Coordinates of C-alpha atoms in Angstrom, one line a residue:
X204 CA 60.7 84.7 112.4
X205 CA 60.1 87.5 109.9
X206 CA 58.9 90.7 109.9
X207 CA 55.6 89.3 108.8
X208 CA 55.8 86.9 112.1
X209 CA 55.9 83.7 109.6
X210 CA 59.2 81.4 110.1
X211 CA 62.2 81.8 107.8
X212 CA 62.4 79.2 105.2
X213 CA 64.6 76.4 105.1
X214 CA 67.4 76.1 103.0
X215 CA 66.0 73.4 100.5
X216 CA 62.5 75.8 100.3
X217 CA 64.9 79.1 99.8
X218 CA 67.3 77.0 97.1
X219 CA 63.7 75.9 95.4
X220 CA 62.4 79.8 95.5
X221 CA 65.8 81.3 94.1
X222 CA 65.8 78.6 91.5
X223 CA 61.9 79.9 90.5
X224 CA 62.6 83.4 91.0
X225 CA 66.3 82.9 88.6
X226 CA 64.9 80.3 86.3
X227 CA 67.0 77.6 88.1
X228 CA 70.1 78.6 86.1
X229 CA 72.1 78.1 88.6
X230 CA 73.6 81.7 88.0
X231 CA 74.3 83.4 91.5
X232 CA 75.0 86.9 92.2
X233 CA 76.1 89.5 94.2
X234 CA 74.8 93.2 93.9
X235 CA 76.3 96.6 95.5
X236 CA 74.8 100.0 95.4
X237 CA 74.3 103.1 97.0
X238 CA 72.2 106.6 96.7
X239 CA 72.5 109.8 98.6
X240 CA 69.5 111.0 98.3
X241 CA 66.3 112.9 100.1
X242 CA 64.1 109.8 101.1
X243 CA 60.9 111.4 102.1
X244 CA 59.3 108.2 103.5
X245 CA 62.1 105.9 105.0
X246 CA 59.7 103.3 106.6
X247 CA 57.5 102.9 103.3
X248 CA 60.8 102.3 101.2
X249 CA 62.4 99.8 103.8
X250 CA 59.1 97.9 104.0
X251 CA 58.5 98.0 100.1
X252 CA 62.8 96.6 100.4
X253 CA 61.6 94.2 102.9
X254 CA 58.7 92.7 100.7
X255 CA 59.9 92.6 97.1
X256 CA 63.8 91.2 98.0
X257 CA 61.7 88.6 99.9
X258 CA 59.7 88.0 97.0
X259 CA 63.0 87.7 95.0
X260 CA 64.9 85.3 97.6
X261 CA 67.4 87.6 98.1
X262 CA 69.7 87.9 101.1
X263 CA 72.0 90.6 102.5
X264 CA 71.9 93.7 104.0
X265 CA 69.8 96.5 103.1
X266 CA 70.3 100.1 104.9
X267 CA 67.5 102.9 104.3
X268 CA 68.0 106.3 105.8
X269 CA 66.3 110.0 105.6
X270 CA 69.7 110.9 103.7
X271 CA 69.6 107.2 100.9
X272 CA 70.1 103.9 100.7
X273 CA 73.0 101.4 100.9
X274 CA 72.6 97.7 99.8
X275 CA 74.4 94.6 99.2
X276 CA 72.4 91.6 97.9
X277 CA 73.0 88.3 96.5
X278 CA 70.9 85.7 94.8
X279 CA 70.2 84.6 91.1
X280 CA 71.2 87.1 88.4
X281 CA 67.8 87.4 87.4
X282 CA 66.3 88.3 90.8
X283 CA 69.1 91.1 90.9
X284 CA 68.2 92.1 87.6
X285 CA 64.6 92.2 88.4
X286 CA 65.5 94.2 91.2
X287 CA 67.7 96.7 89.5
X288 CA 64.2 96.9 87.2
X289 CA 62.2 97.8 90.0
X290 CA 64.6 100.2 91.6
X291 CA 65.7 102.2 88.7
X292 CA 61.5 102.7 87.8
X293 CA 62.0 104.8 90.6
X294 CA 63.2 108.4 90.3
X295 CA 65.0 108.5 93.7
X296 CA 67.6 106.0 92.1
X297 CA 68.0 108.0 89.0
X298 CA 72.3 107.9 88.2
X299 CA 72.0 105.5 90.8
X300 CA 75.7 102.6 89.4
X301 CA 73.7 99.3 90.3
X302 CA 77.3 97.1 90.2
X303 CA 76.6 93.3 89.6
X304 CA 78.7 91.2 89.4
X305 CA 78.5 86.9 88.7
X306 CA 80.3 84.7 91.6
X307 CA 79.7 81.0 93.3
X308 CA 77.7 80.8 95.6
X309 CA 79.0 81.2 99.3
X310 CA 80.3 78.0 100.4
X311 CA 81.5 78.8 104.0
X312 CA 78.3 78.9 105.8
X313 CA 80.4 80.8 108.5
X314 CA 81.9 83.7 106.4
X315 CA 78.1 83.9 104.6
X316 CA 76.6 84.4 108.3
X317 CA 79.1 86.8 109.2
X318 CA 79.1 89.0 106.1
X319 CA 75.0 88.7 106.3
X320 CA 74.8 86.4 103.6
X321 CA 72.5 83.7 104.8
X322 CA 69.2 85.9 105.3
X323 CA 67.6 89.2 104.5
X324 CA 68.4 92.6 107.0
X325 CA 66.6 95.7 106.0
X326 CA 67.0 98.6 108.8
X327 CA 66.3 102.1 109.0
X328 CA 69.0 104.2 110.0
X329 CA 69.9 107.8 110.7
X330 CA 72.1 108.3 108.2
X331 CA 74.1 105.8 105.4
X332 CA 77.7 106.6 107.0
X333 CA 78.8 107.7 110.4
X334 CA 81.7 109.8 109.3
X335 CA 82.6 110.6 113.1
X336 CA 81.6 109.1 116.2
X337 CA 82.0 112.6 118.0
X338 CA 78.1 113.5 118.2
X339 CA 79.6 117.5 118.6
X340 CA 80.5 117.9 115.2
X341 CA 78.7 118.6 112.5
X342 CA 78.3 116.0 110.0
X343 CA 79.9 117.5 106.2
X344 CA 77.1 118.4 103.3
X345 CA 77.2 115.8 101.4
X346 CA 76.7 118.8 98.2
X347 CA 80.2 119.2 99.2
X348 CA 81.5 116.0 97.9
X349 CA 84.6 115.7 95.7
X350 CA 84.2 115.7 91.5
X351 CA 83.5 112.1 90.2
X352 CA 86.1 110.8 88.1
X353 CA 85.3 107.6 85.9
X354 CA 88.0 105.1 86.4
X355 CA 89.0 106.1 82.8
X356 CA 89.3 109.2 84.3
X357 CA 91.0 108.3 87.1
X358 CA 93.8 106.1 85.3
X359 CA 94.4 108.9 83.3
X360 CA 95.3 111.3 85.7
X361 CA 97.4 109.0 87.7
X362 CA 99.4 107.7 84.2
X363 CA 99.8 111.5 83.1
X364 CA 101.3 112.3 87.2
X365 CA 103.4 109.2 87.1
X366 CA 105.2 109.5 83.7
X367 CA 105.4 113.2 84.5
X368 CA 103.1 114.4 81.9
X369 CA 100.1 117.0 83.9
X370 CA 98.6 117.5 80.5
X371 CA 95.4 115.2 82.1
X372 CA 96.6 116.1 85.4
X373 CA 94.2 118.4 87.5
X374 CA 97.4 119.9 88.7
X375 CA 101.2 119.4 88.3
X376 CA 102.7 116.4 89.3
X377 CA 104.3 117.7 92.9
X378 CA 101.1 118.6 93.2
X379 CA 98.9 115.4 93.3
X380 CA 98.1 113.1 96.1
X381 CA 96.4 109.9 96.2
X382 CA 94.3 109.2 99.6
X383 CA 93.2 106.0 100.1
X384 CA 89.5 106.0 102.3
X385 CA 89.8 102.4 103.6
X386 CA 90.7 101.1 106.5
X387 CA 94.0 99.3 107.2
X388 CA 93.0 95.2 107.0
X389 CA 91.8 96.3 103.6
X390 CA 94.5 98.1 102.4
X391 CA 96.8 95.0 103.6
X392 CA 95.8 93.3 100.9
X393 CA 95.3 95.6 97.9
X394 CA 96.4 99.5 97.2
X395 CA 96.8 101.5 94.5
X396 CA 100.7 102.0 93.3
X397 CA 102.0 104.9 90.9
X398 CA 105.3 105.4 90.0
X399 CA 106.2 109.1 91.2
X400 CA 103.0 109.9 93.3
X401 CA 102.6 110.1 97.2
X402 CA 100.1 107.4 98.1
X403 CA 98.8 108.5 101.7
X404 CA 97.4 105.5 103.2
X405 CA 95.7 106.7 107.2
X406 CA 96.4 102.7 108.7
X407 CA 92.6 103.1 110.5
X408 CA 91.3 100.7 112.7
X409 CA 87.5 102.2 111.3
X410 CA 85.9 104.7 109.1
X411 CA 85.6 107.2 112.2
X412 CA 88.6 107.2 112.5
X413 CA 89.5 109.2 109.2
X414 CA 88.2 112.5 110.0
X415 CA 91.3 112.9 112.8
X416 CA 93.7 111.6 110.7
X417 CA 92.4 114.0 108.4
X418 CA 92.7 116.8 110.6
X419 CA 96.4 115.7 112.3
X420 CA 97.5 115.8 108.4
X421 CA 96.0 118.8 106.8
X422 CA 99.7 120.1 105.7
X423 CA 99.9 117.3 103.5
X424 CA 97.3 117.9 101.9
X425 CA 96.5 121.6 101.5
X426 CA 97.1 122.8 98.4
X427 CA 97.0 120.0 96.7
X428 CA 94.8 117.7 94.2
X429 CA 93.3 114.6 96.2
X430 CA 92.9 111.8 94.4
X431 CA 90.6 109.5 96.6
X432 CA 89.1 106.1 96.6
X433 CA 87.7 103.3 98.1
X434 CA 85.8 99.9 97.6
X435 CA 82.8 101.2 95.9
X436 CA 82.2 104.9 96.6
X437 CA 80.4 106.0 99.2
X438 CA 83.3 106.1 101.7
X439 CA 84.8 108.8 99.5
X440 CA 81.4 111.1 99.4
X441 CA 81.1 111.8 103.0
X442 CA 85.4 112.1 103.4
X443 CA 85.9 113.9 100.5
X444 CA 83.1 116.3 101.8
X445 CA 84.6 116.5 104.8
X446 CA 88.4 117.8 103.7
X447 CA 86.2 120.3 101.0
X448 CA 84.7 121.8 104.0
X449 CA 88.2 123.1 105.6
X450 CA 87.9 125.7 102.9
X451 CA 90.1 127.2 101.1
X452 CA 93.4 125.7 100.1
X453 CA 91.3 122.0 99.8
X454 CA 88.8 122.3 97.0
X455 CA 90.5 120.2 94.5
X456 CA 89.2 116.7 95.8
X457 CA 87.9 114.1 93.0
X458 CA 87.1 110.4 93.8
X459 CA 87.1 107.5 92.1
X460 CA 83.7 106.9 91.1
X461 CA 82.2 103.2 91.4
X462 CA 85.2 102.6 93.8
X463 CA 88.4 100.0 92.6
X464 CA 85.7 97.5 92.0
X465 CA 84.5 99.5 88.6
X466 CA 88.4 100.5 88.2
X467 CA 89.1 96.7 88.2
X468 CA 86.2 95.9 85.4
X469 CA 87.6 98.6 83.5
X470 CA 91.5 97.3 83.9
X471 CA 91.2 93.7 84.2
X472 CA 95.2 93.7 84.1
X473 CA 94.7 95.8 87.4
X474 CA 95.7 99.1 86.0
X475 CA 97.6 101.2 88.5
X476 CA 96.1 98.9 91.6
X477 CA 98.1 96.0 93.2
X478 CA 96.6 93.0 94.7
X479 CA 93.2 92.6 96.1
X480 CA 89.8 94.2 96.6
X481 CA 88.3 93.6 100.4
X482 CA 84.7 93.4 99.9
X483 CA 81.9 93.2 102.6
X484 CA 80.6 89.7 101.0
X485 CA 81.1 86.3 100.9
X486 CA 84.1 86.6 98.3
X487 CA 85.8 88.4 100.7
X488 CA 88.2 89.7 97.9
X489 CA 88.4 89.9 94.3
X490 CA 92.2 90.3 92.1
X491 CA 93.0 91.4 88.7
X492 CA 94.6 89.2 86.0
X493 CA 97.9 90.1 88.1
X494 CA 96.8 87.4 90.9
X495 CA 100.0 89.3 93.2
X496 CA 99.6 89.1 96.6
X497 CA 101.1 91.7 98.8
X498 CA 99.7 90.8 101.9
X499 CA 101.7 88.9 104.5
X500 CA 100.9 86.8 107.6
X501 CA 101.5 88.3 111.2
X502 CA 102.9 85.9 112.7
X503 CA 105.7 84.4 110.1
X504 CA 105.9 86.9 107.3
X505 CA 104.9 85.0 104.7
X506 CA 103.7 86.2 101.7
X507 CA 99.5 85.2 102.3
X508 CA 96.7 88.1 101.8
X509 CA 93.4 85.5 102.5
X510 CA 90.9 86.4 105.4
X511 CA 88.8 83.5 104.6
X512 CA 89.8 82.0 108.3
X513 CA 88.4 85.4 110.3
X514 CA 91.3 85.1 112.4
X515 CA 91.2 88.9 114.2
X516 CA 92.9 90.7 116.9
X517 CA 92.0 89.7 120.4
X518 CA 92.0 93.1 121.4
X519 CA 90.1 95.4 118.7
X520 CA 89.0 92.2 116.9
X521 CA 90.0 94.0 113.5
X522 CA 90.5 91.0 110.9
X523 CA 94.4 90.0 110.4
X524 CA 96.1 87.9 108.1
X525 CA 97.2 84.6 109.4
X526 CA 98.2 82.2 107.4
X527 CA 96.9 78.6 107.6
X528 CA 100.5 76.6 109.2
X529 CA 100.1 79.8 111.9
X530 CA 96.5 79.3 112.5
X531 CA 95.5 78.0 116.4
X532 CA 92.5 77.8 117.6
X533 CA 94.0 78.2 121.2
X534 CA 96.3 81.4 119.9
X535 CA 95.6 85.1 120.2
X536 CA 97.0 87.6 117.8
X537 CA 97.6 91.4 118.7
X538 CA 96.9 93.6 115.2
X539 CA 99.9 96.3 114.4
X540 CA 97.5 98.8 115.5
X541 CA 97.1 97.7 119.0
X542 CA 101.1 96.3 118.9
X543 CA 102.1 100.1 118.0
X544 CA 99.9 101.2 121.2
X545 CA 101.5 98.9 123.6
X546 CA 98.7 96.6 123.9
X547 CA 98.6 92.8 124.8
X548 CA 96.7 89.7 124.4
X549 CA 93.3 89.4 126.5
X550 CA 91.1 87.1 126.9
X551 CA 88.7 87.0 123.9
X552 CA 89.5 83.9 121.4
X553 CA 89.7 84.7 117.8
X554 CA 88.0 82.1 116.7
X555 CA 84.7 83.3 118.1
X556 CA 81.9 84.9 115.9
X557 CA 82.0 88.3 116.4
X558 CA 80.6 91.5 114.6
X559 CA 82.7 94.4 115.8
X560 CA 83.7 95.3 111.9
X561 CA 80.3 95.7 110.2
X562 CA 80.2 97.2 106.6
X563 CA 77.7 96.8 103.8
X564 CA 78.8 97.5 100.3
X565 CA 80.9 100.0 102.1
X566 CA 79.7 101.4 106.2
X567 CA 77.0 100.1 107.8
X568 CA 76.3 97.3 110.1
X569 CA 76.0 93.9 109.9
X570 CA 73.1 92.8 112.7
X571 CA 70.5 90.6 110.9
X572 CA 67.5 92.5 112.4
X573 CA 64.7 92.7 110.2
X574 CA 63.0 96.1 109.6
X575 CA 61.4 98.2 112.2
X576 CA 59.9 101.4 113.3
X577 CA 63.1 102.1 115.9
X578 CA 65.3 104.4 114.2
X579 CA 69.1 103.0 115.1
X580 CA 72.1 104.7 114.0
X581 CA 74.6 102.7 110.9
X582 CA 78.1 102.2 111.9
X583 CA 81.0 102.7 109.8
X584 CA 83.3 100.6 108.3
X585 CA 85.4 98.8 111.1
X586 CA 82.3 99.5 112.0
X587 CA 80.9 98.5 103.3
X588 CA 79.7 99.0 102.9

């Protein structure tokens, strides 16, 4: 049942409205975008989400907070252009990189349900990213947030570091650090590599988890030019805030703006970025021309970097790599993470449905609950979006 109290529509009635809505193309979508911004009625603009994505037979997850939005949708291509229309009329969504991007359809009903793909979630929250679960500190300005660099921009600095030349370098090359914002199942199966450059990657469980990682490594990074990224963005506003606010000796911070997934339209060949890009959807990952995979299965080694089977820790239940000869529905894996702490198998099967890892396009959660007045609070990645 809606928020309207009508019943959801079946599948054959949804395919028949997409197809009206997209022309019947057949051409499915998938949408990300996000906007920090001052939202001065959060209800009216989650209902107004709720009504006209309906309208559009789209699905996914929808976030609206007193501080922006955060949304990733999929349907036809033209009910996701229609939708960028009707957003970008708006001035609140002005600059606002609407990233859409053509796929299949989701095919595994189970992955769709668990990335939010088979029906339409619009919640209000108290704010887009939960940068720290500690409630005693203060969440950074976002007005603090790193420079933007295009990925243009971005390659450039990293070629001029890595060959040596700082002539496109915001500061010598000793001086340069690239910080990856994601969490460690993602970076498992795609990273940024340079030739010459310390990559720092934190190995997180979650996204509230960066901000002590942060502070456990601030000699490594004071002084220095942060180069940061993540999937598609917003990740790096609220971190990148967060290490500006230290102060002095950490104002150089630029992020990548539009995340790998605009670096990756920009360098098909994959640029300076190895492997694959984890994304909160049903494609679970998208590659470069380079199709290498550097992931490798837990339990034999093997070269594999596919989370399609949702295998995940029986402990954390953080998503692991397992490739299909190792898969058993009667086995429990332990992560790294939990393996480096000592931990042990417990009872929980991997092979149930569970929704401890929410994201959208980057943080939020993943609960299907359609819009109401209760004000709940987003979680963060591990926690997209």
């Amino acid at each position: 049942m809606d928020a309207t109290g009508a019943l959801p529509p079946t599948s054959t009635q949804e395919q028949q409205k997409q197809d009206e809505v997209g022309g019947g193309d057949g051409s499915y979508g998938v949408l990300l975008y996000y906007k920090y911004a001052d939202v001065p009625d959060a209800p009216a603009l989650a209902a107004f989400y709720e009504s006209r994505c309906r309208a559009l037979a789209l699905v996914g997850r929808v976030r609206v907070g007193p501080d922006g939005v955060n949304a990733t949708l999929g349907g036809r291509v033209a009910a996701l252009e229609k939708h960028i229309d009707e957003m970008s009329s708006n001035s609140l969504f002005d600059g606002t990189d609407f990233k859409l991007a053509s796929c299949e359809e989701p095919v595994d009903e189970r992955v769709a349900r668990e990335c939010g793909f088979t029906s339409l979630s619009v919640r209000l929250v108290k704010e887009l990213v939960t940068l720290c679960s500690n409630p005693s500190l203060t969440t950074p300005d976002i007005s603090f947030a790193g420079r933007h660099l295009s990925a243009a921009e971005f390659h450039s600095v990293l070629q001029s570091v890595g060959t040596g030349s700082d002539t496109e370098a915001p500061a010598g090359q000793n001086d340069v650090v690239v910080l990856d914002a994601r969490n460690l199942y993602e970076t498992r199966i795609g990273k940024f590599h340079v030739p010459n450059v310390e990559t720092l990657h934190p190995e997180i469980r979650q996204y509230s988890d960066l901000p002590l990682w942060i502070d456990e490594h601030t000699e490594k990074l004071r002084g220095k030019s942060i180069m940061m990224y993540c999937t598609g963005g917003i990740r790096c506003e609220m971190a990148s805030a967060y290490i500006r606010s230290k102060g002095e000796g950490f104002e150089n911070v630029f992020q990548l703006y539009g995340g790998i997934q605009r670096y990756l339209e920009q360098y098909p060949d994959g640029g300076y970025f190895d492997g694959k890009n984890f994304v909160f959807d049903h494609r679970i990952s998208v590659g470069s021309n380079k199709d290498n995979i550097l992931g490798t299965c837990l339990v034999c080694g093997s070269t594999y970097d596919d989370y399609s089977s949702r295998c995940r820790c029986s402990n954390c239940r953080m998503l692991v790599l397992v490739c299909s000869t190792c898969q058993d529905s009667t086995k429990e894996y332990v992560c790294e993470l939990c393996l480096k702490n000592g931990k042990q198998c417990c009872e929980i099967s991997v092979k149930q449905d569970c929704q401890a890892e929410p994201e959208l396009s980057e943080p939020s959660d993943i609960g299907k609950l359609s819009i109401s007045n209760k004000i709940s609070t987003s979680k963060a990645p591990g926690s997209n979006v």
